Amino acid sequence: MDSKQRKRSGGGRLWRLCFYLACLSCASAQLSYSVSEELSPGSVVGNIARDLGLTAQGIVQRRLRVVSESTTQYFEVKQATGDLVIKLNIDREQLCERSSACSLHLQLLLEEPLEIHRVVVDIMDVNDNAPQFSTSNISLEISEAAAPGTKFRLESAHDPDVGTNSLRSYHIAANDFFILRLETKIDGSTFPELLVNKPLDRETQASFRLLLTAVDGGQPVKSGSTLMLIKILDVNDNAPVFDEPVKKVRLLENVARGTLVTKLNATDADSDNNGEISFLFSKYTPERVVNLFSVDSKSGEIRVKGDVDYEKATAYHITVQARDGGSPAMEGSCNVIVDIIDVNDNAPEVTLTKVTSPIREDSAPETVIALISARDLDSAANGEVTLTVQPGLPFKLNAAFGMHYSLTTAGNLDRETVPEYTVVIKATDAGSPPLSSQTTFVVKLSDVNDNAPTFSQPSYSVDIPENNAPSAPIAAVSATDPDLGDNARISYSIFPSMVQGSPISSYVYINPESGHIHSMRSLDHEQLKAFRIEVQARDAGVPQRTANVTVHVFVVDVNDNVPVVVHPSYLKDKGLQFTVAPSVGPGHLINKLVGVDADSGHNAWLFYSIASGPDAGMFRIGAHNGELRTARKWAEDEEGSTYDIMVIIQDNGDPPKSSSVNITVTVDEKVTTNDAPAKSRHPPFYHRTGMSDITLYLIISIACVSAVCFITFVIIMVRCLRHRDPGLGESDCCCCYGRHRTSRYHQRPSKDLHLQLNTDGPIRYMEVVGGSQDPNTRTYRPCYSTLSSRSDFVFMKTPMLSQNNTLNMTLSRKHLMNSANEQKPPNNDWRFTQGPRPGPSGATGGPEVAMGTGPWPQPPTEAEQLQALMAAANEVSEATATLGPGTMGLSTRYSPQFTLQHVPDYRQNVYIPGSTATLTSNPQQQQQQATAQQAAQQALPPPQVSAQPEPPKAAQTPASKKKSTKKEKK
């Protein structure tokens, strides 16, 4: 079938035929043909149609196809005749090489009905190849001494044909000295051998040229030939002989080049050229020996020409040949053994087999960090190695086996102290001199969460003005963590706590990342003086670690309250009504106005003045004490006259705030000098308010105060009598009473006086206390002023830091004693300028003293004492209603809006008994006072969270002590 028919029958049609072959049972037969190789294409192999019993037309109708099992289609069927013909040239040697049988397998496919027939075509070999030799000539050298029968194997020829056409025999050209013999191998192939047939004589014939021919068995016969060139060599009957066939020498390693190793000697019995000897290394001598040593061809001296290293080879075996000048040359050999002697020329080597880095900083001791091996190429003592690690590291070396070591931890590790270690392992051998080497590697530590956050300060103290805006920043806390990553990522939070019954979260909040604290509400100094915030810093490690710090927040007062008059009481729409006798002279005390300001510090300093008016010149008022006095003597015709003035009370804030009160003064003879102030205070208050219970509370308060003062006085007198000194006749508790008691101070040097800062409650003031500093004792002892019998202070024996949050500052008893014994003139630094003086009501030196130049006021008169006592009792009875802890237990009947925050602030009032000096308001002194006050506040201990706060006791002020003394005396 031609190629067009094969293409039409391809593809899916072929697969369909295969399917039919698998599914149908059809008749099949095998046809065998034989054909010679190398026939031209178109040669007929056989008639397929005839052998199958078909006609040429039947072949066409049944669509006969030829399928070859090989990749090359060598045959095809002619559709016209039904002949199987050769399509391509067939080379048997290419198809089957040297195989004895060679055939091609075909399949014939017929359709309608489907039939398949197998065809086997045997390829017959033809003698188309001649035998061939691999070279065109063969060279041989044969000694003339070769005996007859000596064989020399020759090269075989090659013939790719098989069977009778293959190689059959060899023959050489006719000669008298050599014959050819064929030898058969195990596989049946043959090879030729040349035999010496007669003795050779080089002088007769020095060489032979013989043609060797190979012949096959084909028809016609084919052959191949090669030319043999045979050279006859002269006989050298004697070979050279060495004095010693084996010679041993010793050689140090690292010897210089050119060093003589040994000298060889050999002899040859032949003469002339056959007896001339030359020395050389054997051709089988290793290259490393040739590179290290050389031999002199004439003298036989072996010398060093390279670097001899014991570590590369401990001995060398050198074969030296002695060759004579004969032809062919005869040789003799000598084996030279060179033993190398070791020297310590190699430093030890350290190899890190395995290094674990990083390792956890909390790794337990004996944790393996690295595996180390060591070696030294030297031998004996030169190869004994000792390993060491540099001191000061928390590691040690442990021998495992042989020269293998392990590096383990020998102590605790801390990444924050040393984040990584540079380890140097040193190896030293035992040679002389010893050699050493070292290797260095780094062991890093991985972080674990073993450090808690640390705040930048042990505690924080911040001041924030009151009336702040919500979300205003208060403070910023900062903590650090020496760990890494999440172990050092810090978040901040506030511990839940209560401030005045409200959770701390309603007052402040903290940014968890930055640590900035902001307010949640506006703060009021008059309601909340200070509070504290417990801040916790927590890292993100596992397990988490925390740290706490306390932030003390002090609410700083601003001038946001207006002064009010608390004594005498009056109705706002009517003002105050006072009556004065016409017989009084200038400077007569009409009454004393007591004003308070809810603010603190300088904002609570009050100044009294009379507003301009027609009657303003008739009176004057103390700028600091509020005492209203007459300015001149009344005329006789002024009896029954009424005068209206307005008193302005202004604080010392910035900007200042003020209030005013209208006062009506009536000149009437019915009022006496002594009871005028009392009448102007109490009856109007009673009638205007109609509050009879207030009067009752006033009487009860006066009675209680008097009783307490009396009991205190009795106790003091009893103690003085018990401790009376027989030698002096007086009690040591009255050491301050007279000037002659000065020596008592020197006799008791341990009784130190000191300043005490009372910070409990809303009132903060300084007072002078005395006695032992022993914190285990708490006794109280009165000490009287050197100017009068009135007690100005109570000197107390108390710890440096008492339970009611007071700070003590020791004063020298020597200085106080001097001030008690001798009244010194006022110091200019302790004078007030035109600015305000301390105290809510202050003190004045009278109209004749200029502002800022006069001393502190003189001791009050008996009338003034009574008036101050009455005013204080009224204040106490009216103000104990709504004050809780820190308000000195004032009456609950008093107005809810009034607390001790309305009582004057005595923090700036420091009065030294026996001295008329007052604190100055110059900026330098104020700055020093502010610095001391700030240091005292910072020294206060933080309040305990778990402890229930105690209501602070009423703090004694200089004014209250003075009033108590006046009541006692009255």
PDB file of N, CA, C and O in Angstrom, residues 95 146 200 268 400 464 507 567 604 751 793 926:
ATOM      1  N   LEU A  95      21.889  -3.857  11.401  1.00  0.00           N
ATOM      2  CA  LEU A  95      20.706  -4.309  12.119  1.00  0.00           C
ATOM      3  C   LEU A  95      21.063  -5.270  13.234  1.00  0.00           C
ATOM      4  O   LEU A  95      20.609  -5.118  14.380  1.00  0.00           O
ATOM      5  N   ALA A 146      67.109 -13.915  21.386  1.00  0.00           N
ATOM      6  CA  ALA A 146      65.850 -14.629  21.490  1.00  0.00           C
ATOM      7  C   ALA A 146      66.025 -16.055  21.003  1.00  0.00           C
ATOM      8  O   ALA A 146      66.519 -16.304  19.894  1.00  0.00           O
ATOM      9  N   LEU A 200      68.680 -15.700  15.751  1.00  0.00           N
ATOM     10  CA  LEU A 200      68.825 -14.449  15.001  1.00  0.00           C
ATOM     11  C   LEU A 200      70.245 -13.943  15.121  1.00  0.00           C
ATOM     12  O   LEU A 200      70.917 -14.117  16.138  1.00  0.00           O
ATOM     13  N   ASP A 268      78.886  -2.656  36.442  1.00  0.00           N
ATOM     14  CA  ASP A 268      78.431  -3.438  35.288  1.00  0.00           C
ATOM     15  C   ASP A 268      79.669  -4.117  34.681  1.00  0.00           C
ATOM     16  O   ASP A 268      80.668  -3.467  34.383  1.00  0.00           O
ATOM     17  N   ALA A 400      35.125  14.355  76.667  1.00  0.00           N
ATOM     18  CA  ALA A 400      34.172  13.301  76.327  1.00  0.00           C
ATOM     19  C   ALA A 400      34.917  11.996  76.076  1.00  0.00           C
ATOM     20  O   ALA A 400      34.850  11.060  76.864  1.00  0.00           O
ATOM     21  N   ILE A 464      -1.457  69.965  90.601  1.00  0.00           N
ATOM     22  CA  ILE A 464      -2.374  70.344  89.534  1.00  0.00           C
ATOM     23  C   ILE A 464      -3.300  71.407  90.071  1.00  0.00           C
ATOM     24  O   ILE A 464      -3.871  71.271  91.171  1.00  0.00           O
ATOM     25  N   TYR A 507     -11.937  59.776  88.366  1.00  0.00           N
ATOM     26  CA  TYR A 507     -11.103  60.955  88.510  1.00  0.00           C
ATOM     27  C   TYR A 507     -10.034  61.029  87.423  1.00  0.00           C
ATOM     28  O   TYR A 507      -9.799  62.094  86.868  1.00  0.00           O
ATOM     29  N   HIS A 567     -18.075  86.347 111.793  1.00  0.00           N
ATOM     30  CA  HIS A 567     -18.335  86.952 113.105  1.00  0.00           C
ATOM     31  C   HIS A 567     -18.160  88.471 112.993  1.00  0.00           C
ATOM     32  O   HIS A 567     -17.189  88.939 112.394  1.00  0.00           O
ATOM     33  N   ALA A 604      -5.843  83.037 101.035  1.00  0.00           N
ATOM     34  CA  ALA A 604      -6.701  83.176 102.212  1.00  0.00           C
ATOM     35  C   ALA A 604      -6.282  84.328 103.114  1.00  0.00           C
ATOM     36  O   ALA A 604      -6.901  84.540 104.158  1.00  0.00           O
ATOM     37  N   LYS A 751      16.756  67.983 125.763  1.00  0.00           N
ATOM     38  CA  LYS A 751      15.372  68.417 125.525  1.00  0.00           C
ATOM     39  C   LYS A 751      15.367  69.434 124.390  1.00  0.00           C
ATOM     40  O   LYS A 751      15.360  70.639 124.625  1.00  0.00           O
ATOM     41  N   PHE A 793       2.432  78.513 123.539  1.00  0.00           N
ATOM     42  CA  PHE A 793       2.663  77.262 122.814  1.00  0.00           C
ATOM     43  C   PHE A 793       2.621  76.091 123.786  1.00  0.00           C
ATOM     44  O   PHE A 793       2.800  76.268 124.991  1.00  0.00           O
ATOM     45  N   GLN A 926      10.235  84.385 100.930  1.00  0.00           N
ATOM     46  CA  GLN A 926       9.103  83.554 100.519  1.00  0.00           C
ATOM     47  C   GLN A 926       9.571  82.356  99.709  1.00  0.00           C
ATOM     48  O   GLN A 926       9.021  81.268  99.821  1.00  0.00           O
TER      49      GLN A 926
END
